[in-house]
mmCIF file of C-alpha atoms in Angstrom:
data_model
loop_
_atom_site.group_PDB
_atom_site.id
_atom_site.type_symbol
_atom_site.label_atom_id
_atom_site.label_comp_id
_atom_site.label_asym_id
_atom_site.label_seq_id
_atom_site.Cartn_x
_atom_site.Cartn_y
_atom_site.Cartn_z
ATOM 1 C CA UNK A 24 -19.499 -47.849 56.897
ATOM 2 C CA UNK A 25 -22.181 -49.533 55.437
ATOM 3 C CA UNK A 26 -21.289 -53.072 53.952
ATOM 4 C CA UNK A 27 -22.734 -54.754 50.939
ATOM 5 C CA UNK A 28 -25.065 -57.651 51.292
ATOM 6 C CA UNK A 29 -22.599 -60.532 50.775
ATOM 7 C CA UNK A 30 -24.151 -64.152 50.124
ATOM 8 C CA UNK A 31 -23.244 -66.496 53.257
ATOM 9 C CA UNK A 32 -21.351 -68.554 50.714
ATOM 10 C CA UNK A 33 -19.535 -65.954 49.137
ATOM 11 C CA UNK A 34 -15.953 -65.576 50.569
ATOM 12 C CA UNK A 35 -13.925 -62.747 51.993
ATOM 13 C CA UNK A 36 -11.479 -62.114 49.027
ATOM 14 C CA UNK A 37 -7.946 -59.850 50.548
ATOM 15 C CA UNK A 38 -5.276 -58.245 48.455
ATOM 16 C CA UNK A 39 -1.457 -58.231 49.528
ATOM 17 C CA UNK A 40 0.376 -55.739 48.559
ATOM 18 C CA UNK A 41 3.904 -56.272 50.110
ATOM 19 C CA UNK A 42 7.502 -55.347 48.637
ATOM 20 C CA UNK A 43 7.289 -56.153 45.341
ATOM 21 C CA UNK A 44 3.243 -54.870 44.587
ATOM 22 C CA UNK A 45 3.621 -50.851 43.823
ATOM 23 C CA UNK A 46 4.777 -50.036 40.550
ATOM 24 C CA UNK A 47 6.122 -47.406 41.903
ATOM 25 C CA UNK A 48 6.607 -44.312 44.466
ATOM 26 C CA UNK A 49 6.378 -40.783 44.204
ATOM 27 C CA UNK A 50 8.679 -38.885 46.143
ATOM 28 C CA UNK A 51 7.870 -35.595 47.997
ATOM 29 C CA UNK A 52 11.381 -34.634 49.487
ATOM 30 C CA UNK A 53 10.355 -31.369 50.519
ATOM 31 C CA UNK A 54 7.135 -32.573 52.440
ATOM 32 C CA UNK A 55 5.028 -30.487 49.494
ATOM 33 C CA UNK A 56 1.897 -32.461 49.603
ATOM 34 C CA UNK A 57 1.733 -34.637 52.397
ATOM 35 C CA UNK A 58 3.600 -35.113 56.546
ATOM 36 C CA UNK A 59 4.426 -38.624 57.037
ATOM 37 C CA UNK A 60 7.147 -40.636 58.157
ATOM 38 C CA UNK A 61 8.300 -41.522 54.664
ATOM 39 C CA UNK A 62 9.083 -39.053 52.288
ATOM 40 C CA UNK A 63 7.934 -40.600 49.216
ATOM 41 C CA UNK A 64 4.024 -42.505 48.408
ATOM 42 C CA UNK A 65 3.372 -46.315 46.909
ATOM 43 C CA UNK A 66 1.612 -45.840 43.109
ATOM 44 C CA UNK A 67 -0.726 -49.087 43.131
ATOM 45 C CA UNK A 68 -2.176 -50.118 39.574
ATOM 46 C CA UNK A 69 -5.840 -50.215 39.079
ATOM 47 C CA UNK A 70 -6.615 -48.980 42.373
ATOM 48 C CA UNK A 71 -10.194 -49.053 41.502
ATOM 49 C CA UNK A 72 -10.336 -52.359 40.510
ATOM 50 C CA UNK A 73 -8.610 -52.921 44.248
ATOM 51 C CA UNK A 74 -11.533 -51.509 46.297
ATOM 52 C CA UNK A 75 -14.251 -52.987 43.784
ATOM 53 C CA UNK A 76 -12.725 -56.737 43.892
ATOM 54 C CA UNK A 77 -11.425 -57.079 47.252
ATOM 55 C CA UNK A 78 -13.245 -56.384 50.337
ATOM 56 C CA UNK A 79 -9.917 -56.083 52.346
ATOM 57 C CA UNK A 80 -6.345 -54.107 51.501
ATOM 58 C CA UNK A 81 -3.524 -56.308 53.654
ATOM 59 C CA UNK A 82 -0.662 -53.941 53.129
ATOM 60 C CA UNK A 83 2.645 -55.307 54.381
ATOM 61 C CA UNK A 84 3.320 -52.037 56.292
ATOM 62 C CA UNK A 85 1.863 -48.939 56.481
ATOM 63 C CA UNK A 86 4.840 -46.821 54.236
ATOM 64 C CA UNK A 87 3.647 -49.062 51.491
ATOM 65 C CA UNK A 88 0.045 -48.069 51.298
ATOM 66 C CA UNK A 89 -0.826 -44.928 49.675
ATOM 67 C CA UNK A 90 -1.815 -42.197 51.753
ATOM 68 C CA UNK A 91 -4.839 -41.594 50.465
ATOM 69 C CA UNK A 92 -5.814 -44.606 52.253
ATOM 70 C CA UNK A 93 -4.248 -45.104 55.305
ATOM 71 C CA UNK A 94 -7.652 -44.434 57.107
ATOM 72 C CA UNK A 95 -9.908 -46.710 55.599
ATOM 73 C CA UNK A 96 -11.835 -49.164 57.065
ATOM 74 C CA UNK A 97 -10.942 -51.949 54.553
ATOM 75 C CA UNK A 98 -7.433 -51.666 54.830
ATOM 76 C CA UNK A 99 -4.877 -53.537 57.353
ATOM 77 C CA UNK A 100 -1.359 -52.795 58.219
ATOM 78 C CA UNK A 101 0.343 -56.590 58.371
ATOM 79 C CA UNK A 102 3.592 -55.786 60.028
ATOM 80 C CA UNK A 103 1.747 -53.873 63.223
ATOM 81 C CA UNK A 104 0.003 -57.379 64.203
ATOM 82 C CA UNK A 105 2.121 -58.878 66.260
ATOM 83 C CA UNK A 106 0.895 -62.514 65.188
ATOM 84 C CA UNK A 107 2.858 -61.848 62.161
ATOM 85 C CA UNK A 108 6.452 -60.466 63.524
ATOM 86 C CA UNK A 109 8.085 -64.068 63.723
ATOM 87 C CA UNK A 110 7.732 -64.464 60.161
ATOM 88 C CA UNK A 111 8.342 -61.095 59.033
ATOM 89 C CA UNK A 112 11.507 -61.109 60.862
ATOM 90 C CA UNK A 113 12.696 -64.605 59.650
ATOM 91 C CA UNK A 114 11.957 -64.046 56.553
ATOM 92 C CA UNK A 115 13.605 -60.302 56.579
ATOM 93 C CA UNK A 116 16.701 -61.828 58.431
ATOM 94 C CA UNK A 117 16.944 -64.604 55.490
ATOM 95 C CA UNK A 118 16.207 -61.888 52.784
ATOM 96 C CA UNK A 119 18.851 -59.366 54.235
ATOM 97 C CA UNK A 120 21.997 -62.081 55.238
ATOM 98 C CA UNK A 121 21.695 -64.607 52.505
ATOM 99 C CA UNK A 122 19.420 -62.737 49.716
ATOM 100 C CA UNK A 123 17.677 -64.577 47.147
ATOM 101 C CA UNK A 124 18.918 -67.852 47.164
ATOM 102 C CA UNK A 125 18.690 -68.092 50.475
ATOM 103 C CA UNK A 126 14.740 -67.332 50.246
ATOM 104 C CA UNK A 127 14.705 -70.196 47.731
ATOM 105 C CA UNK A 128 16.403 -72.775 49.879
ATOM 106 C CA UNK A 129 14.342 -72.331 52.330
ATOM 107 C CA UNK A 130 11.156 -72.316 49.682
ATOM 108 C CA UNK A 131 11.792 -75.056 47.333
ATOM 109 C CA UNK A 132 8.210 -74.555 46.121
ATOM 110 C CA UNK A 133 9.173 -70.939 44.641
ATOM 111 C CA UNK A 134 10.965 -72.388 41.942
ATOM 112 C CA UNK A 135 7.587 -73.468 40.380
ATOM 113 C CA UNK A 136 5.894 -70.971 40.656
ATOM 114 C CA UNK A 137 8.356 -67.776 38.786
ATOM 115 C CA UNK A 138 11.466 -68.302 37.140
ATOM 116 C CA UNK A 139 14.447 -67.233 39.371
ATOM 117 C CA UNK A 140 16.826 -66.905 36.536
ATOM 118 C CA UNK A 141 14.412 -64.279 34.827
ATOM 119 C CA UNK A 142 16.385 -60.949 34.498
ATOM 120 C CA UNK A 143 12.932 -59.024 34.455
ATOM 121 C CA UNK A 144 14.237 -55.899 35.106
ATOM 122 C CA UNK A 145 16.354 -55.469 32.261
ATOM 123 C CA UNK A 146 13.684 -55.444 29.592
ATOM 124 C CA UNK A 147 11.054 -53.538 31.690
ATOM 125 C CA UNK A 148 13.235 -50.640 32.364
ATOM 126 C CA UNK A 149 12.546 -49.982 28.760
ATOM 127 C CA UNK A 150 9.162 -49.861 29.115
ATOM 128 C CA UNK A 151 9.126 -48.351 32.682
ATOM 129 C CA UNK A 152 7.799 -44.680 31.453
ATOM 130 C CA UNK A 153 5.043 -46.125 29.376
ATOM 131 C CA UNK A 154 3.624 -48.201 32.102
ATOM 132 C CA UNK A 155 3.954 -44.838 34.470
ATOM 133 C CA UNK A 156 1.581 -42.919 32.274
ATOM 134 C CA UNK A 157 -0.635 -45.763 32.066
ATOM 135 C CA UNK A 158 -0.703 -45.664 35.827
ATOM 136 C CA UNK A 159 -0.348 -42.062 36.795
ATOM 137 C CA UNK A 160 -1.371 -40.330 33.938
ATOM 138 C CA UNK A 161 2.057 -38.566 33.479
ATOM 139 C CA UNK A 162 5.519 -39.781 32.975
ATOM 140 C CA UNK A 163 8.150 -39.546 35.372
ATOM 141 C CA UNK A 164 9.910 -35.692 35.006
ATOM 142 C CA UNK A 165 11.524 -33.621 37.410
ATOM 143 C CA UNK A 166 8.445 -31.805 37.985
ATOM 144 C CA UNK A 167 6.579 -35.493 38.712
ATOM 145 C CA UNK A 168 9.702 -37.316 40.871
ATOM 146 C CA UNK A 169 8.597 -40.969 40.407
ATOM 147 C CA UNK A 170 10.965 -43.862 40.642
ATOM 148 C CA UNK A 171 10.254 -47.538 40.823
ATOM 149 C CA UNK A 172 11.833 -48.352 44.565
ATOM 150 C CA UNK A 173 11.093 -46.672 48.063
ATOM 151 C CA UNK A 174 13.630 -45.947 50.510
ATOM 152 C CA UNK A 175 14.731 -47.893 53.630
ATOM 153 C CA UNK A 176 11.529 -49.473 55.476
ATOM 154 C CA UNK A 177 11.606 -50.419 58.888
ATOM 155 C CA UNK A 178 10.595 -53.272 58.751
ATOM 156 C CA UNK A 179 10.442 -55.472 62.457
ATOM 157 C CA UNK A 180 13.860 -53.949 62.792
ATOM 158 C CA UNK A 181 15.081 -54.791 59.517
ATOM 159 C CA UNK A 182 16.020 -52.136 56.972
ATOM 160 C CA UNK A 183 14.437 -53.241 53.694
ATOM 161 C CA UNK A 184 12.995 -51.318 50.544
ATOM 162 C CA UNK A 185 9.638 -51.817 48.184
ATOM 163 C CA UNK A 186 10.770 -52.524 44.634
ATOM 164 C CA UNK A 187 8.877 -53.462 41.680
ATOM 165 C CA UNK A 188 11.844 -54.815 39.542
ATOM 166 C CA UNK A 189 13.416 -56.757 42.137
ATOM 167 C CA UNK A 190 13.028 -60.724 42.029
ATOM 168 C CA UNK A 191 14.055 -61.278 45.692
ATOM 169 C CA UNK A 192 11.236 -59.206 47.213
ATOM 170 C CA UNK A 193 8.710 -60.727 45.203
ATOM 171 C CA UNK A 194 10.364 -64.730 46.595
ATOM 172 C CA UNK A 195 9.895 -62.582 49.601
ATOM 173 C CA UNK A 196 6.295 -61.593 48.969
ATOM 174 C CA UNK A 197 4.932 -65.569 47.521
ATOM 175 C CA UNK A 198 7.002 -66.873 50.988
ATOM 176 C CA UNK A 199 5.140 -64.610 53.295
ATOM 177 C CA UNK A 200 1.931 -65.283 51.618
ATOM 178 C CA UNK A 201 2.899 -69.606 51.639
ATOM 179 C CA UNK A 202 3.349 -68.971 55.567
ATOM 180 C CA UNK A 203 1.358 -66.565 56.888
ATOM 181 C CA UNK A 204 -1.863 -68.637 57.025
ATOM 182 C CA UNK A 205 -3.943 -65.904 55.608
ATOM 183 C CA UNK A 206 -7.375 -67.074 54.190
ATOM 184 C CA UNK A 207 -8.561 -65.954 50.838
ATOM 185 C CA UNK A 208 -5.744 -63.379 50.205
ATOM 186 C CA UNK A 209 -4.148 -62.942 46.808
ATOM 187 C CA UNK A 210 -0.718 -61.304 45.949
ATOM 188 C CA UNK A 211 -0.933 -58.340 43.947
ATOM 189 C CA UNK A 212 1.492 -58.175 41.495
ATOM 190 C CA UNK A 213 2.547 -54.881 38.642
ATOM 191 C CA UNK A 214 3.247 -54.902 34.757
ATOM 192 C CA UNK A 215 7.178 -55.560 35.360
ATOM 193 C CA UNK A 216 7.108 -58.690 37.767
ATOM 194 C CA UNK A 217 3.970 -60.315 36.849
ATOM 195 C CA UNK A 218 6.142 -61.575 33.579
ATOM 196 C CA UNK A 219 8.504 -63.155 35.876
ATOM 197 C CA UNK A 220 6.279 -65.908 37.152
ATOM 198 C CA UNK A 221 5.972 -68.924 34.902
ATOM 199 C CA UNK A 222 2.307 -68.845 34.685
ATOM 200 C CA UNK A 223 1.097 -65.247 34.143
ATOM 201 C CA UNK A 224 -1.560 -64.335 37.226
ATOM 202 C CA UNK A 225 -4.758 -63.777 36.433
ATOM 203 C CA UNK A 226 -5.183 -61.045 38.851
ATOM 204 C CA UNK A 227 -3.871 -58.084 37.759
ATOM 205 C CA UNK A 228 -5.363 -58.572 34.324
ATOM 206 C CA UNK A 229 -8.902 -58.897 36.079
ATOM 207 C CA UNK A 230 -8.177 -55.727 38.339
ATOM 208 C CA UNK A 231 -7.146 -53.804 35.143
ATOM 209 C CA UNK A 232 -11.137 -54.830 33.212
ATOM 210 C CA UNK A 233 -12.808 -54.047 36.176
ATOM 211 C CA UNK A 234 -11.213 -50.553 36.561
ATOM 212 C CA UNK A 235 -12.070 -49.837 32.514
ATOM 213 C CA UNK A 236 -15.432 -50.980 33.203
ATOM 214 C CA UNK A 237 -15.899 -48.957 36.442
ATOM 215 C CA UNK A 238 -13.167 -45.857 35.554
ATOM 216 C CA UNK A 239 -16.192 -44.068 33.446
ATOM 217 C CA UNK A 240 -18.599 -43.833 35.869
ATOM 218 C CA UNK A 241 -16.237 -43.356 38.624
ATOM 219 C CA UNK A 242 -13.810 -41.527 38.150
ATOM 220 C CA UNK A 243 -9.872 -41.877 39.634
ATOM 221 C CA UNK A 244 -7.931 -39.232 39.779
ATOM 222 C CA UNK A 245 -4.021 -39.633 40.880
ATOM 223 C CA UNK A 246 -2.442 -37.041 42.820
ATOM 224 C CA UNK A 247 0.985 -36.947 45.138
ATOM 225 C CA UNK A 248 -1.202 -38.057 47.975
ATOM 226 C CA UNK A 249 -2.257 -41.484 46.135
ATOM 227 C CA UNK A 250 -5.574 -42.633 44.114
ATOM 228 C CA UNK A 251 -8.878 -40.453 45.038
ATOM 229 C CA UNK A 252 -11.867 -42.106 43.837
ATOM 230 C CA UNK A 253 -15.105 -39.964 43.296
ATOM 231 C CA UNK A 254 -18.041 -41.241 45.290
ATOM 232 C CA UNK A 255 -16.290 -44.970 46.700
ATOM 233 C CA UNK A 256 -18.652 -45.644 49.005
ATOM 234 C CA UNK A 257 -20.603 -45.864 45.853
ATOM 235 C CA UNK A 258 -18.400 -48.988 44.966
ATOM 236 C CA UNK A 259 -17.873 -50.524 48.645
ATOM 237 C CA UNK A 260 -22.273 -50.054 49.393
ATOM 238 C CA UNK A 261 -23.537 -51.534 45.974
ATOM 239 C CA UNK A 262 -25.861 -54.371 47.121
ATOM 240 C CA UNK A 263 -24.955 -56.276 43.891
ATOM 241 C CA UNK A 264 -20.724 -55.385 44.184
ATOM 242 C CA UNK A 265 -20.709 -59.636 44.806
ATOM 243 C CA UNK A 266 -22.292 -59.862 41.518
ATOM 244 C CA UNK A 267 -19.959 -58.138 40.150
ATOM 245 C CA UNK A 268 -17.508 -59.177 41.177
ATOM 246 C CA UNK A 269 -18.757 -62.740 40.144
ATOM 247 C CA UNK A 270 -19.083 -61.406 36.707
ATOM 248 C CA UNK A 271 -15.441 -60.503 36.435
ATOM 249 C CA UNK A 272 -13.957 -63.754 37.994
ATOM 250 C CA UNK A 273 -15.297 -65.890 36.013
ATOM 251 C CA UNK A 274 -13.584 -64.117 32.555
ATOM 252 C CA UNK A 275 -11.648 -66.994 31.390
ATOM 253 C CA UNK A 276 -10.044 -65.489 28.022
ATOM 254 C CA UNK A 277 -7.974 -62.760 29.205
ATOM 255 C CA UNK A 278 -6.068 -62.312 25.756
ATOM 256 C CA UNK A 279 -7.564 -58.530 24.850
ATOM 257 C CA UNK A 280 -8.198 -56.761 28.203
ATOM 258 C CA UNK A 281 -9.263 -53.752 25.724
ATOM 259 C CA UNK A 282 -12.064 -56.467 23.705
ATOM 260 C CA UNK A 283 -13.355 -57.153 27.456
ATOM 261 C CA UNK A 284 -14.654 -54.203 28.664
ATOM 262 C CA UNK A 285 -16.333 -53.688 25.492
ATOM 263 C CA UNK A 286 -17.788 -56.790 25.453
ATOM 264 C CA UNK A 287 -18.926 -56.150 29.200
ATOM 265 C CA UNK A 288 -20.213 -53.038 28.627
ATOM 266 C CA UNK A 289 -22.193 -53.997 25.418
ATOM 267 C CA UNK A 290 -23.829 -56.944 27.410
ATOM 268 C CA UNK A 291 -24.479 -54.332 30.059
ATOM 269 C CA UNK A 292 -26.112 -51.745 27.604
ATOM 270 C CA UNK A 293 -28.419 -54.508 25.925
ATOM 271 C CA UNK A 294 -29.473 -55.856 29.508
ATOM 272 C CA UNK A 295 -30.713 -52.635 30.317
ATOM 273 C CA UNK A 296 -32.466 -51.781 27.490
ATOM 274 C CA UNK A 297 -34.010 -55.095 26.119
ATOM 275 C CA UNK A 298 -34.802 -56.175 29.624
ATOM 276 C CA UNK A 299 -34.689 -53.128 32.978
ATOM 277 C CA UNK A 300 -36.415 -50.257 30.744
ATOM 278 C CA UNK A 301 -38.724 -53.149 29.482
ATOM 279 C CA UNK A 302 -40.357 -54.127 32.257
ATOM 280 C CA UNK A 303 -41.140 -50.736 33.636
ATOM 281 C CA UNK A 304 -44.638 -52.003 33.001
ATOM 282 C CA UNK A 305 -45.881 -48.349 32.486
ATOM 283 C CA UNK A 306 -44.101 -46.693 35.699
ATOM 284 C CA UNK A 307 -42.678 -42.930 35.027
ATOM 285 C CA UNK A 308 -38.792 -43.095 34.802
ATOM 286 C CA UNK A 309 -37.360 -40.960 37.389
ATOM 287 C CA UNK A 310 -34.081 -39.022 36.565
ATOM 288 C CA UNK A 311 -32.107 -42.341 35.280
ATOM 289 C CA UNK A 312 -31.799 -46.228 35.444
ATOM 290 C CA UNK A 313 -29.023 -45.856 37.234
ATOM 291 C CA UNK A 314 -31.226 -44.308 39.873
ATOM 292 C CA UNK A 315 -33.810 -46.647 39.381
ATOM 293 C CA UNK A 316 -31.678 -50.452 39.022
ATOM 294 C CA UNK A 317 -31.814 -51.527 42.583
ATOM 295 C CA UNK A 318 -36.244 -51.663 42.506
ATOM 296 C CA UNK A 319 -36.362 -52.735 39.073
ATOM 297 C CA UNK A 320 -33.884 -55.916 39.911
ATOM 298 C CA UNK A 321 -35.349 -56.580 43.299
ATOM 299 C CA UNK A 322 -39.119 -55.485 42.477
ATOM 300 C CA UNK A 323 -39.561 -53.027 45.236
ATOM 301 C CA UNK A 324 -41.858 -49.814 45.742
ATOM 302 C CA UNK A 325 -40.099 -47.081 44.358
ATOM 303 C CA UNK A 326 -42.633 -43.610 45.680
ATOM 304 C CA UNK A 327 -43.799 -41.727 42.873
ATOM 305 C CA UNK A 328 -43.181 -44.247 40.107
ATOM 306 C CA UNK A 329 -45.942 -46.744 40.916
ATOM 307 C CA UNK A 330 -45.569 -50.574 41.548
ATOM 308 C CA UNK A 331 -42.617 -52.179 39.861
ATOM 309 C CA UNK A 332 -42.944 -56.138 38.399
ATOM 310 C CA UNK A 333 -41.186 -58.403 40.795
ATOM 311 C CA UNK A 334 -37.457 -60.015 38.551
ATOM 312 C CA UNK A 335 -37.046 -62.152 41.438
ATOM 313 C CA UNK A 336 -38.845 -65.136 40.336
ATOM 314 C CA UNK A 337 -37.140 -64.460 36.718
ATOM 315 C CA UNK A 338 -33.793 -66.827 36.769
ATOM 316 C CA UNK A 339 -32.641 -64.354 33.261
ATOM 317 C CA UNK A 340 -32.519 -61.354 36.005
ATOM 318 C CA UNK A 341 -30.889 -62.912 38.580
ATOM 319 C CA UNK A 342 -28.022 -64.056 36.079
ATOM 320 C CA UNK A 343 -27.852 -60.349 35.200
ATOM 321 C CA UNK A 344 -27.784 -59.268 39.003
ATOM 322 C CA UNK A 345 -24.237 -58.104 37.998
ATOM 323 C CA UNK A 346 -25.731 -55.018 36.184
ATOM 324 C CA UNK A 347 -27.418 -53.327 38.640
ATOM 325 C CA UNK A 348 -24.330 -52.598 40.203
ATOM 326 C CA UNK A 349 -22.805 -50.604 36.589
ATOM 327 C CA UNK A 350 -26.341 -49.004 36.570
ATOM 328 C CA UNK A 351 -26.317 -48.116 40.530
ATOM 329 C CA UNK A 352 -22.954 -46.056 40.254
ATOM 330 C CA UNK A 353 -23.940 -44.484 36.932
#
């Protein structure tokens, strides 16, 4: 697969989705849609804003990663590295013999970071089919069997479960992560336990305004078999994804996620036509600026449409690089 053109300073960024990251799991009992070991598949959130934020998926094992995905290139299986076993398996021994607070005594830290007396669960169950038809589309019925845990996981010979209500498996999930060693990797959380931590992660808010931005052009559509994204190597090729992806990290007022991809998409639409459709200097537009972004940012020959002014010089453009990846998946 082709990789976008990443700056030499610009860092690797990987997801983690362990025991506590799907919101939930639809279960196929009757092996309807899909043959694999485990009967039921994660539901991630924003699974578009995943693929467009991240360049790598580090899934704690393979049952948790939808299977939709379990091929691609980008993603990694944690639990079948063996440099990773001795920690799974303390941690799992800890988790399964002395639960919770046992996990906390041996991570002081934790207590900083969420608060362990937060009954989460309680008040989320209330909202649980809301945020399922914000995910999926549908709510849960007996004609969509969805349900917020997995079964029993293998996990390094330890029988555990995924959960998204549970506190212990998200200690579980910030201890691995504290101990693995893992450079530039980034829990990702759901609605119900993100409100558990004491300061609210920025994360999944960011992965939510990236999918509204993207969802329109690129469509998702959730089936059984997990997320299938129209045209993602569209997303994972884009010679300006970085930019992008700049663009969205640096939002810094995340209080209307709804205001942001307005606001994104408006600064977007007035880039491209105060300042791409502009400086055609006189060249015939060809189909769409979507088609047309990459030479009119980089100020290359594009056949049939005559010489293009060079933006490179212009420091404006380059501060916009970040739309020429909206107008090359249009």
């Amino acid at each position: 697969m082709k990789k976008p053109l990443i700056n030499s300073l610009t860092k690797m960024r990987r997801a983690y989705i362990g025991l506590s990251s799907p919101t939930a799991y639809f279960y196929d009992s009757e092996q309807k849609h899909f043959r694999e070991p485990w009967r039921w598949n994660p539901i991630l959130e924003s699974p578009q804003g995943l693929i467009t934020l991240f360049d790598e998926l580090w899934f704690l094992s393979r049952s948790l990663c939808p299977v939709s995905f379990r091929n691609e290139k980008y993603v990694k299986f944690i639990d079948e590295d063996s440099d990773f076993t001795p920690l799974i398996k303390g941690l799992s021994n800890t988790l399964t013999h002395h639960g919770l607070e046992g996990l906390i005594t041996d991570n002081l830290y934790i207590e900083n970071i969420i608060d362990i007396n937060n009954q989460y669960s309680i008040e989320q169950f209330k909202k649980y089919d809301t945020v399922i038809k914000h995910v999926y589309g549908k709510k849960p019925s007996h004609e969509l069997p969805i349900d917020n845990h997995s079964h029993s996981i293998d996990l390094c010979g330890f029988n555990l479960s995924g959960n998204s209500m549970r506190l212990d498996l998200l200690v579980f999930d910030i201890a691995f992560l504290s101990n693995a060693g893992i450079s530039n990797i980034e829990l990702i959380t759901n609605s119900f336990n993100s409100t558990a931590f004491k300061k609210k992660p920025i994360t999944l808010d960011l992965l939510q305004v990236s999918q509204g931005i993207t969802i329109k052009r690129i469509p998702v559509l959730q089936t059984p078999k997990g997320p299938i994204i129209d045209r993602i190597d569209s997303i994972r090729e884009s010679n300006f994804l970085v930019d992008f992806r700049d663009k969205i990290l640096q939002i810094d007022n995340l209080e209307n996620l709804n205001d942001l991809v307005v606001n994104v998409e408006s600064e977007f639409s007035k880039y491209r036509n105060d300042v791409l459709l502009e400086r055609q200097m006189g060249s015939k537009l060809i189909t769409s600026v979507g088609n047309n972004a990459l030479s009119f940012v980089l100020g290359s020959f594009l056949p049939g449409a005559g010489e293009i002014k060079s933006l490179i010089s212009d420091s404006s453009a380059r501060k916009f690089n970040w739309t020429g990846f909206l107008a090359e998946i249009e």
